CSV table of C-alpha atoms in Angstrom, one decimal:
chain,number,residue,atom,x,y,z
A,1,MET,CA,0.0,0.0,0.0
A,2,THR,CA,1.4,3.4,-1.0
A,3,ALA,CA,1.4,6.7,0.8
A,4,ALA,CA,-1.0,8.0,-1.8
A,5,THR,CA,-3.5,5.1,-1.0
A,6,ILE,CA,-3.5,6.0,2.7
A,7,THR,CA,-3.6,9.8,2.1
A,8,THR,CA,-6.5,9.9,-0.2
A,9,PRO,CA,-9.0,8.1,1.9
A,10,LEU,CA,-7.8,10.2,4.9
A,11,ALA,CA,-8.3,13.4,3.0
A,12,GLU,CA,-11.7,12.2,1.9
A,13,ILE,CA,-12.6,11.6,5.5
A,14,LEU,CA,-11.4,15.0,6.5
A,15,ARG,CA,-13.4,16.6,3.8
A,16,ALA,CA,-16.5,14.6,4.7
A,17,TRP,CA,-15.9,15.6,8.5
A,18,ARG,CA,-15.9,19.3,7.7
A,19,ARG,CA,-19.1,19.1,5.7
A,20,SER,CA,-20.9,17.2,8.4
A,21,THR,CA,-19.6,19.3,11.3
A,22,LEU,CA,-22.6,21.6,11.5
A,23,TRP,CA,-24.9,18.7,11.1
A,24,LEU,CA,-23.2,16.8,13.9
A,25,ALA,CA,-23.6,19.8,16.4
A,26,GLY,CA,-27.3,19.3,16.6
A,27,PRO,CA,-27.1,15.5,17.7
A,28,LEU,CA,-24.4,16.4,20.2
A,29,VAL,CA,-26.5,19.2,21.6
A,30,LEU,CA,-29.5,16.9,21.8
A,31,ILE,CA,-27.6,14.2,23.8
A,32,VAL,CA,-26.4,16.8,26.2
A,33,ALA,CA,-29.7,18.5,26.5
A,34,VAL,CA,-32.0,15.5,27.2
A,35,PRO,CA,-30.5,14.5,30.6
A,36,VAL,CA,-30.1,18.2,31.6
A,37,ALA,CA,-33.7,18.9,30.7
A,38,ASP,CA,-35.0,15.8,32.4
A,39,HIS,CA,-33.4,17.0,35.5
A,40,PHE,CA,-35.7,20.1,35.7
A,41,LEU,CA,-38.7,18.8,34.1
A,42,PRO,CA,-41.7,17.2,36.1
A,43,PRO,CA,-41.6,13.4,36.7
A,44,ASP,CA,-44.3,12.8,34.1
A,45,ILE,CA,-42.5,14.5,31.3
A,46,HIS,CA,-39.7,12.5,29.8
A,47,LEU,CA,-37.7,13.4,26.7
A,48,ALA,CA,-35.6,10.2,26.3
A,49,HIS,CA,-37.5,9.1,23.2
A,50,LEU,CA,-35.9,12.1,21.4
A,51,LEU,CA,-32.5,10.6,21.6
A,52,ILE,CA,-33.1,8.4,18.6
A,53,VAL,CA,-33.0,11.7,16.4
A,54,ALA,CA,-29.3,11.9,17.1
A,55,PRO,CA,-28.1,8.7,15.5
A,56,ALA,CA,-30.7,9.0,12.8
A,57,VAL,CA,-29.5,12.4,11.7
A,58,THR,CA,-25.8,11.4,12.0
A,59,SER,CA,-26.3,8.4,9.8
A,60,ALA,CA,-27.5,10.5,7.0
A,61,VAL,CA,-24.5,12.8,7.0
A,62,ALA,CA,-21.7,10.7,8.4
A,63,GLY,CA,-20.1,7.2,8.2
A,64,PRO,CA,-20.6,4.2,10.3
A,65,ARG,CA,-18.0,4.9,12.8
A,66,VAL,CA,-19.3,8.4,13.6
A,67,THR,CA,-22.9,7.0,13.7
A,68,ALA,CA,-21.8,4.2,16.1
A,69,LEU,CA,-20.2,6.8,18.3
A,70,ILE,CA,-23.2,9.1,18.3
A,71,GLY,CA,-25.4,6.1,19.1
A,72,GLY,CA,-23.3,5.1,22.0
A,73,LEU,CA,-23.4,8.5,23.5
A,74,ALA,CA,-27.2,8.7,22.9
A,75,VAL,CA,-27.4,5.3,25.1
A,76,VAL,CA,-25.2,6.8,27.7
A,77,SER,CA,-27.3,10.0,27.8
A,78,LEU,CA,-30.4,7.8,28.3
A,79,VAL,CA,-28.8,5.9,31.1
A,80,ILE,CA,-27.8,9.3,32.8
A,81,ALA,CA,-31.3,10.5,32.3
A,82,GLY,CA,-32.8,7.4,33.9
A,83,ALA,CA,-30.3,7.3,36.8
A,84,GLU,CA,-31.1,10.9,37.6
A,85,ARG,CA,-34.8,10.1,38.2
A,86,GLY,CA,-34.1,6.7,39.8
A,87,PHE,CA,-36.1,4.9,37.0
A,88,LEU,CA,-33.0,3.2,35.4
A,89,THR,CA,-34.1,-0.3,36.3
A,90,THR,CA,-37.8,0.2,35.4
A,91,GLU,CA,-39.2,-1.7,32.7
A,92,ASN,CA,-40.1,1.4,30.6
A,93,VAL,CA,-36.4,2.8,30.6
A,94,LEU,CA,-35.0,-0.7,30.0
A,95,VAL,CA,-37.3,-1.0,26.9
A,96,GLU,CA,-36.3,2.4,25.8
A,97,LEU,CA,-32.6,1.4,26.3
A,98,ALA,CA,-32.9,-1.7,24.2
A,99,SER,CA,-34.9,0.1,21.5
A,100,LEU,CA,-32.3,2.9,21.2
A,101,ALA,CA,-29.4,0.3,21.1
A,102,VAL,CA,-31.2,-1.8,18.4
A,103,LEU,CA,-32.1,1.2,16.3
A,104,SER,CA,-28.6,2.6,16.6
A,105,GLY,CA,-27.1,-0.6,15.4
A,106,LEU,CA,-29.4,-0.7,12.4
A,107,LEU,CA,-28.5,2.9,11.5
A,108,VAL,CA,-24.9,1.9,11.7
A,109,LEU,CA,-25.4,-1.0,9.3
A,110,PHE,CA,-27.4,1.3,7.0
A,111,SER,CA,-24.6,3.8,6.9
A,112,LEU,CA,-21.9,1.1,6.4
A,113,LEU,CA,-23.9,-0.3,3.3
A,114,ARG,CA,-24.5,3.2,2.0
A,115,ASN,CA,-20.7,3.9,2.2
A,116,ARG,CA,-19.8,0.7,0.5
A,117,HIS,CA,-22.4,1.6,-2.4
A,118,GLU,CA,-20.8,5.1,-2.7
A,119,LEU,CA,-17.3,3.7,-2.9
A,120,GLU,CA,-18.3,1.3,-5.6
A,121,LEU,CA,-20.2,4.1,-7.5
A,122,LEU,CA,-17.0,6.3,-7.2
A,123,ARG,CA,-14.9,3.4,-8.6
A,124,VAL,CA,-17.4,2.9,-11.5
A,125,ARG,CA,-17.3,6.6,-12.2
A,126,SER,CA,-13.5,6.7,-12.1
A,127,VAL,CA,-13.3,3.9,-14.7
A,128,SER,CA,-16.1,5.6,-16.9
A,129,ASP,CA,-14.2,9.0,-16.7
A,130,ALA,CA,-11.0,7.4,-17.7
A,131,THR,CA,-12.5,5.4,-20.5
A,132,GLN,CA,-14.3,8.6,-21.8
A,133,ARG,CA,-11.2,10.6,-21.7
A,134,VAL,CA,-9.4,8.0,-23.8
A,135,VAL,CA,-12.1,8.0,-26.4
A,136,LEU,CA,-12.7,11.7,-26.5
A,137,ARG,CA,-9.4,13.2,-25.7
A,138,PRO,CA,-9.1,17.0,-24.7
A,139,LEU,CA,-8.0,19.1,-27.7
A,140,PRO,CA,-4.7,21.0,-27.4
A,141,ASP,CA,-4.6,24.7,-27.0
A,142,ARG,CA,-2.3,24.8,-30.1
A,143,ALA,CA,-1.5,22.7,-33.1
A,144,GLY,CA,1.0,24.2,-35.3
A,145,PRO,CA,0.2,27.8,-36.2
A,146,VAL,CA,-3.3,27.6,-35.0
A,147,SER,CA,-5.0,28.3,-31.6
A,148,ILE,CA,-7.8,26.0,-30.5
A,149,ALA,CA,-10.5,26.0,-27.9
A,150,SER,CA,-13.4,23.6,-27.5
A,151,GLU,CA,-16.6,22.8,-25.5
A,152,TYR,CA,-18.4,19.5,-25.2
A,153,ARG,CA,-21.7,18.8,-23.3
A,154,SER,CA,-23.4,15.5,-23.2
A,155,ALA,CA,-27.3,15.3,-23.1
A,156,GLU,CA,-27.1,12.6,-20.4
A,157,ALA,CA,-26.2,13.5,-16.9
A,158,ASP,CA,-23.0,12.2,-15.3
A,159,THR,CA,-21.5,11.4,-18.8
A,160,ARG,CA,-18.6,13.2,-20.5
A,161,ILE,CA,-19.2,11.8,-24.0
A,162,GLY,CA,-22.2,10.9,-26.1
A,163,GLY,CA,-22.9,11.1,-29.8
A,164,ASP,CA,-20.9,14.2,-30.7
A,165,LEU,CA,-17.1,14.0,-31.4
A,166,TYR,CA,-14.1,16.0,-32.3
A,167,ALA,CA,-10.4,15.5,-32.7
A,168,VAL,CA,-7.3,17.2,-34.1
A,169,ALA,CA,-4.3,15.7,-35.7
A,170,ARG,CA,-1.0,17.2,-37.0
A,171,ALA,CA,0.2,16.1,-40.5
A,172,SER,CA,3.3,17.3,-42.0
A,173,GLY,CA,2.7,20.9,-42.8
A,174,SER,CA,-0.9,21.2,-41.9
A,175,THR,CA,-3.5,20.8,-39.1
A,176,ARG,CA,-6.4,18.6,-39.6
A,177,LEU,CA,-9.6,18.6,-37.5
A,178,VAL,CA,-12.8,16.6,-37.5
A,179,ILE,CA,-16.1,17.4,-35.8
A,180,GLY,CA,-19.1,15.0,-36.2
A,181,ASP,CA,-22.3,13.8,-34.9
A,182,VAL,CA,-23.3,10.0,-34.5
A,183,ARG,CA,-26.9,9.3,-35.1
A,184,GLY,CA,-28.4,9.0,-31.7
A,185,LYS,CA,-27.1,10.7,-28.4
A,186,GLY,CA,-25.7,9.9,-25.0
A,187,LEU,CA,-24.3,6.6,-24.0
A,188,ALA,CA,-26.0,4.5,-26.6
A,189,SER,CA,-23.9,6.1,-29.3
A,190,ILE,CA,-20.4,5.9,-27.7
A,191,GLY,CA,-19.5,2.7,-29.6
A,192,ASP,CA,-20.0,4.6,-33.0
A,193,THR,CA,-18.1,7.5,-31.7
A,194,ALA,CA,-15.1,5.4,-30.8
A,195,ILE,CA,-15.1,3.8,-34.2
A,196,MET,CA,-15.0,7.2,-35.9
A,197,LEU,CA,-12.4,8.7,-33.6
A,198,GLY,CA,-10.2,5.7,-33.8
A,199,ALA,CA,-10.2,5.6,-37.5
A,200,PHE,CA,-9.4,9.5,-37.7
A,201,ARG,CA,-6.6,9.2,-35.3
A,202,ALA,CA,-5.2,6.1,-37.2
A,203,ALA,CA,-5.0,8.0,-40.5
A,204,ALA,CA,-5.0,11.8,-40.2
A,205,HIS,CA,-1.4,12.2,-39.6
A,206,ARG,CA,-0.6,10.5,-42.9
A,207,GLN,CA,0.3,12.7,-45.9
A,208,SER,CA,-2.7,11.5,-47.9
A,209,PRO,CA,-4.8,14.3,-49.3
A,210,LEU,CA,-8.1,15.1,-47.6
A,211,PRO,CA,-10.4,13.2,-50.0
A,212,GLU,CA,-8.4,10.0,-49.4
A,213,LEU,CA,-8.7,10.5,-45.7
A,214,VAL,CA,-12.4,10.8,-45.8
A,215,ALA,CA,-12.7,7.8,-48.1
A,216,TYR,CA,-10.7,5.9,-45.5
A,217,LEU,CA,-13.0,7.1,-42.7
A,218,GLU,CA,-16.1,6.0,-44.8
A,219,GLY,CA,-14.7,2.4,-45.0
A,220,ALA,CA,-13.6,2.3,-41.4
A,221,VAL,CA,-17.2,3.4,-40.2
A,222,ARG,CA,-19.0,1.3,-42.5
A,223,TRP,CA,-17.0,-1.8,-41.5
A,224,GLY,CA,-17.2,-0.8,-37.7
A,225,LEU,CA,-21.0,-0.4,-37.9
A,226,ALA,CA,-21.4,-3.7,-39.7
A,227,GLU,CA,-19.0,-5.5,-37.4
A,228,PHE,CA,-20.9,-4.1,-34.3
A,229,SER,CA,-24.2,-5.3,-35.7
A,230,GLU,CA,-23.1,-8.9,-36.0
A,231,CYS,CA,-23.0,-9.2,-32.2
A,232,SER,CA,-26.9,-9.0,-32.1
A,233,GLY,CA,-27.1,-12.4,-30.7
A,234,CYS,CA,-25.1,-11.5,-27.7
A,235,PRO,CA,-26.9,-11.0,-24.3
A,236,GLY,CA,-27.4,-7.3,-23.7
A,237,CYS,CA,-26.3,-6.2,-27.1
A,238,SER,CA,-28.6,-3.8,-29.0
A,239,GLY,CA,-27.0,-4.1,-32.3
A,240,SER,CA,-28.9,-5.7,-35.2
A,241,GLU,CA,-28.4,-6.1,-39.0
A,242,ALA,CA,-31.7,-4.1,-39.5
A,243,ASP,CA,-30.3,-0.8,-37.9
A,244,VAL,CA,-27.0,-0.7,-39.9
A,245,GLY,CA,-28.6,1.5,-42.6
A,246,GLU,CA,-29.9,3.8,-40.1
A,247,ARG,CA,-26.6,4.3,-38.2
A,248,PHE,CA,-24.3,6.9,-39.7
A,249,VAL,CA,-22.1,9.9,-38.8
A,250,THR,CA,-22.2,13.3,-40.1
A,251,ALA,CA,-19.0,15.1,-40.2
A,252,VAL,CA,-17.0,18.1,-41.3
A,253,LEU,CA,-13.2,17.7,-41.9
A,254,VAL,CA,-10.9,20.5,-42.3
A,255,ASP,CA,-7.3,20.8,-43.4
A,256,ILE,CA,-5.4,24.0,-42.4
A,257,PRO,CA,-1.9,24.4,-44.3
A,258,ASP,CA,0.7,26.0,-42.2
A,259,ASN,CA,2.1,28.3,-44.8
A,260,GLU,CA,-1.0,29.0,-47.1
A,261,PRO,CA,-3.8,31.3,-45.9
A,262,VAL,CA,-6.6,28.8,-46.9
A,263,VAL,CA,-8.7,26.1,-45.3
A,264,HIS,CA,-9.7,23.0,-47.1
A,265,VAL,CA,-13.2,21.6,-46.2
A,266,ILE,CA,-15.2,18.4,-47.0
A,267,SER,CA,-18.6,18.1,-45.5
A,268,CYS,CA,-20.4,14.8,-45.0
A,269,GLY,CA,-24.0,16.0,-44.3
A,270,HIS,CA,-22.8,18.2,-41.5
A,271,PRO,CA,-23.8,21.9,-40.7
A,272,PRO,CA,-21.2,24.1,-42.4
A,273,PRO,CA,-18.4,25.9,-40.4
A,274,LEU,CA,-18.6,29.5,-39.9
A,275,LEU,CA,-15.8,31.8,-40.7
A,276,LEU,CA,-15.6,34.7,-38.2
A,277,ARG,CA,-14.0,37.9,-39.5
A,278,ASN,CA,-14.7,41.6,-39.0
A,279,SER,CA,-18.0,41.2,-37.2
A,280,THR,CA,-19.3,38.8,-39.7
A,281,ALA,CA,-19.9,35.1,-39.7
A,282,THR,CA,-19.9,33.5,-43.1
A,283,ALA,CA,-21.1,29.8,-43.5
A,284,LEU,CA,-18.6,27.8,-45.5
A,285,SER,CA,-21.1,25.9,-47.5
A,286,VAL,CA,-19.2,23.4,-49.8
A,287,PRO,CA,-20.7,23.2,-53.3
A,288,ASP,CA,-20.7,19.4,-53.4
A,289,PRO,CA,-21.4,17.8,-50.0
A,290,ALA,CA,-21.0,14.2,-49.4
A,291,LEU,CA,-23.3,11.8,-47.8
A,292,PRO,CA,-22.9,11.0,-44.1
A,293,LEU,CA,-20.1,8.6,-43.3
A,294,GLY,CA,-21.5,5.1,-43.3
A,295,LEU,CA,-23.8,5.8,-46.2
A,296,GLY,CA,-21.5,7.3,-48.9
A,297,GLY,CA,-19.2,5.8,-51.4
A,298,LEU,CA,-15.8,4.2,-50.9
A,299,SER,CA,-13.8,5.9,-53.6
A,300,ASP,CA,-11.9,9.1,-53.4
A,301,ASP,CA,-13.8,10.5,-56.2
A,302,SER,CA,-16.9,10.6,-53.8
A,303,TYR,CA,-15.5,13.4,-51.9
A,304,VAL,CA,-14.4,16.8,-53.2
A,305,GLN,CA,-12.7,19.4,-50.9
A,306,ALA,CA,-13.7,23.0,-51.2
A,307,THR,CA,-11.1,25.7,-50.5
A,308,PHE,CA,-11.8,29.0,-48.7
A,309,PRO,CA,-9.6,32.0,-47.6
A,310,PHE,CA,-8.4,31.7,-44.1
A,311,ALA,CA,-6.0,34.6,-43.3
A,312,TYR,CA,-4.1,35.4,-40.2
A,313,GLY,CA,-6.4,36.5,-37.4
A,314,ASP,CA,-9.3,34.7,-38.8
A,315,ARG,CA,-11.3,32.3,-36.7
A,316,LEU,CA,-13.1,29.1,-37.7
A,317,LEU,CA,-16.3,27.9,-35.7
A,318,LEU,CA,-17.1,24.3,-36.1
A,319,TYR,CA,-20.2,22.9,-34.2
A,320,THR,CA,-22.8,20.3,-34.2
A,321,ASP,CA,-26.5,20.5,-34.4
A,322,GLY,CA,-26.8,20.4,-30.7
A,323,VAL,CA,-25.6,24.0,-31.0
A,324,SER,CA,-27.5,25.3,-34.0
A,325,GLU,CA,-30.8,23.4,-33.2
A,326,THR,CA,-31.2,24.3,-29.5
A,327,ARG,CA,-34.5,26.0,-29.1
A,328,ASP,CA,-35.9,28.6,-26.7
A,329,GLY,CA,-39.3,28.3,-25.0
A,330,GLN,CA,-41.0,29.5,-28.2
A,331,GLY,CA,-39.4,26.8,-30.3
A,332,THR,CA,-37.0,29.2,-32.3
A,333,PHE,CA,-33.6,27.8,-33.2
A,334,TYR,CA,-30.6,29.4,-31.6
A,335,PRO,CA,-29.2,32.2,-33.9
A,336,LEU,CA,-25.7,30.9,-33.8
A,337,ALA,CA,-24.3,33.0,-36.7
A,338,GLU,CA,-25.8,36.3,-35.4
A,339,ARG,CA,-24.5,35.7,-31.9
A,340,ALA,CA,-20.9,34.6,-33.2
A,341,ALA,CA,-20.6,37.6,-35.4
A,342,ALA,CA,-21.1,40.0,-32.4
A,343,TRP,CA,-18.1,38.3,-30.8
A,344,THR,CA,-15.6,38.1,-33.6
A,345,ASP,CA,-13.1,40.1,-31.6
A,346,GLN,CA,-12.9,37.5,-28.9
A,347,ALA,CA,-10.1,34.9,-28.7
A,348,PRO,CA,-11.0,31.3,-29.0
A,349,GLY,CA,-11.3,30.5,-25.4
A,350,PRO,CA,-13.5,33.5,-24.3
A,351,LEU,CA,-15.5,33.0,-27.4
A,352,VAL,CA,-16.3,29.4,-26.8
A,353,GLN,CA,-17.3,30.4,-23.2
A,354,LYS,CA,-19.5,33.3,-24.4
A,355,ILE,CA,-21.4,31.0,-26.9
A,356,THR,CA,-21.7,28.1,-24.4
A,357,ALA,CA,-23.1,30.4,-21.7
A,358,ASP,CA,-25.4,32.2,-24.1
A,359,LEU,CA,-26.7,28.8,-25.4
A,360,GLU,CA,-27.5,27.5,-22.0
A,361,ALA,CA,-29.4,30.8,-21.2
A,362,TYR,CA,-31.2,30.6,-24.5
A,363,ALA,CA,-32.4,27.1,-23.8
A,364,ALA,CA,-33.5,28.0,-20.3
A,365,GLY,CA,-32.9,24.5,-19.0
A,366,PRO,CA,-30.8,21.4,-19.7
A,367,LEU,CA,-29.7,20.9,-23.4
A,368,GLU,CA,-31.8,18.2,-25.1
A,369,ASP,CA,-29.0,16.9,-27.4
A,370,ASP,CA,-25.2,16.5,-27.1
A,371,MET,CA,-23.3,19.5,-28.3
A,372,ALA,CA,-19.7,20.0,-29.5
A,373,MET,CA,-18.0,23.1,-30.6
A,374,ILE,CA,-14.5,24.1,-31.8
A,375,VAL,CA,-13.1,27.6,-32.5
A,376,VAL,CA,-9.8,27.6,-34.5
A,377,GLN,CA,-7.7,30.8,-35.0
A,378,ARG,CA,-4.9,31.1,-37.4
A,379,ASP,CA,-2.1,32.9,-35.8
A,380,LYS,CA,0.9,34.5,-37.5
A,381,ALA,CA,3.3,31.9,-38.5
A,382,PRO,CA,6.5,32.1,-36.3
A,383,ALA,CA,9.6,33.4,-38.1
A,384,VAL,CA,11.9,30.8,-39.4
């Protein structure tokens, strides 16, 4: 056992103790107050039955050891109260003592089981978080001569990844990015997300042209979806041959050359990126968009890249429909281009934060779909 293994639980215990200090003040005051009050109250008024409140409250906010301690103190308090009045050996007080001891023991058991469940849940969440970070790695702040900021929100609570995806890769002399949306949302689409991201990371760094990269992704996604559907007979598996044609990935892939002020774009059924410049937001709509990945062709000829100016200081906003199709209370779509145009003077990080905060305020509640967003800024190339 390492020092870290010992320190971490100790730190957790100390943090839990600080959080529960105020709550524990009440039970302790009650334990002291009952025998004191019984000393001054008439013989026909007895407050001992209130002592069960002390371990009950403690079990809700503290662990089994503290609950056992408070339960033991409550029993001692009852003994003192009974001794003060000379009723300690009476049947009524003995029944109260037995009841308090039994209930305190049950509350300790409840607290122990709850702690075990919380630790198990914490371990599961730790594994889940680690897995999700491997699948959807955080984007770097910089790749070559471009600055990058991103934001991701899953529609399902307690998850860091869903049906939206993004990734960046450096090729020789250029930066490549992908943003996409797997059909479906939340945990059910993570498998397809992993297939797409794995294929992009395996091939994006190669020197192949952008159309060849997209053709490779199409083949990998189609193979992955078919392979996944073949396990339909496995217990608990939801894949089936029938839904292969209904599963696909919309995506935009961009290639930003280091030494040329342009951006190459291929769109596979995905919302167009926005070019932000001088208080304007221009949609980079490609003239010949391809079908979503998983539904298109396998040849390079199926994919035609479009080239747009992307000068130093320009910003590129890539997003999923979880951003552009968020609705307000009246059902109106979020005006992404209009809002982004008002903030073209912002650096990538603040711009992403502004749009995210504005989007959440616009929705006036939890987002109903996964959303992903990337802002890329071309910085001046360093002097060679």
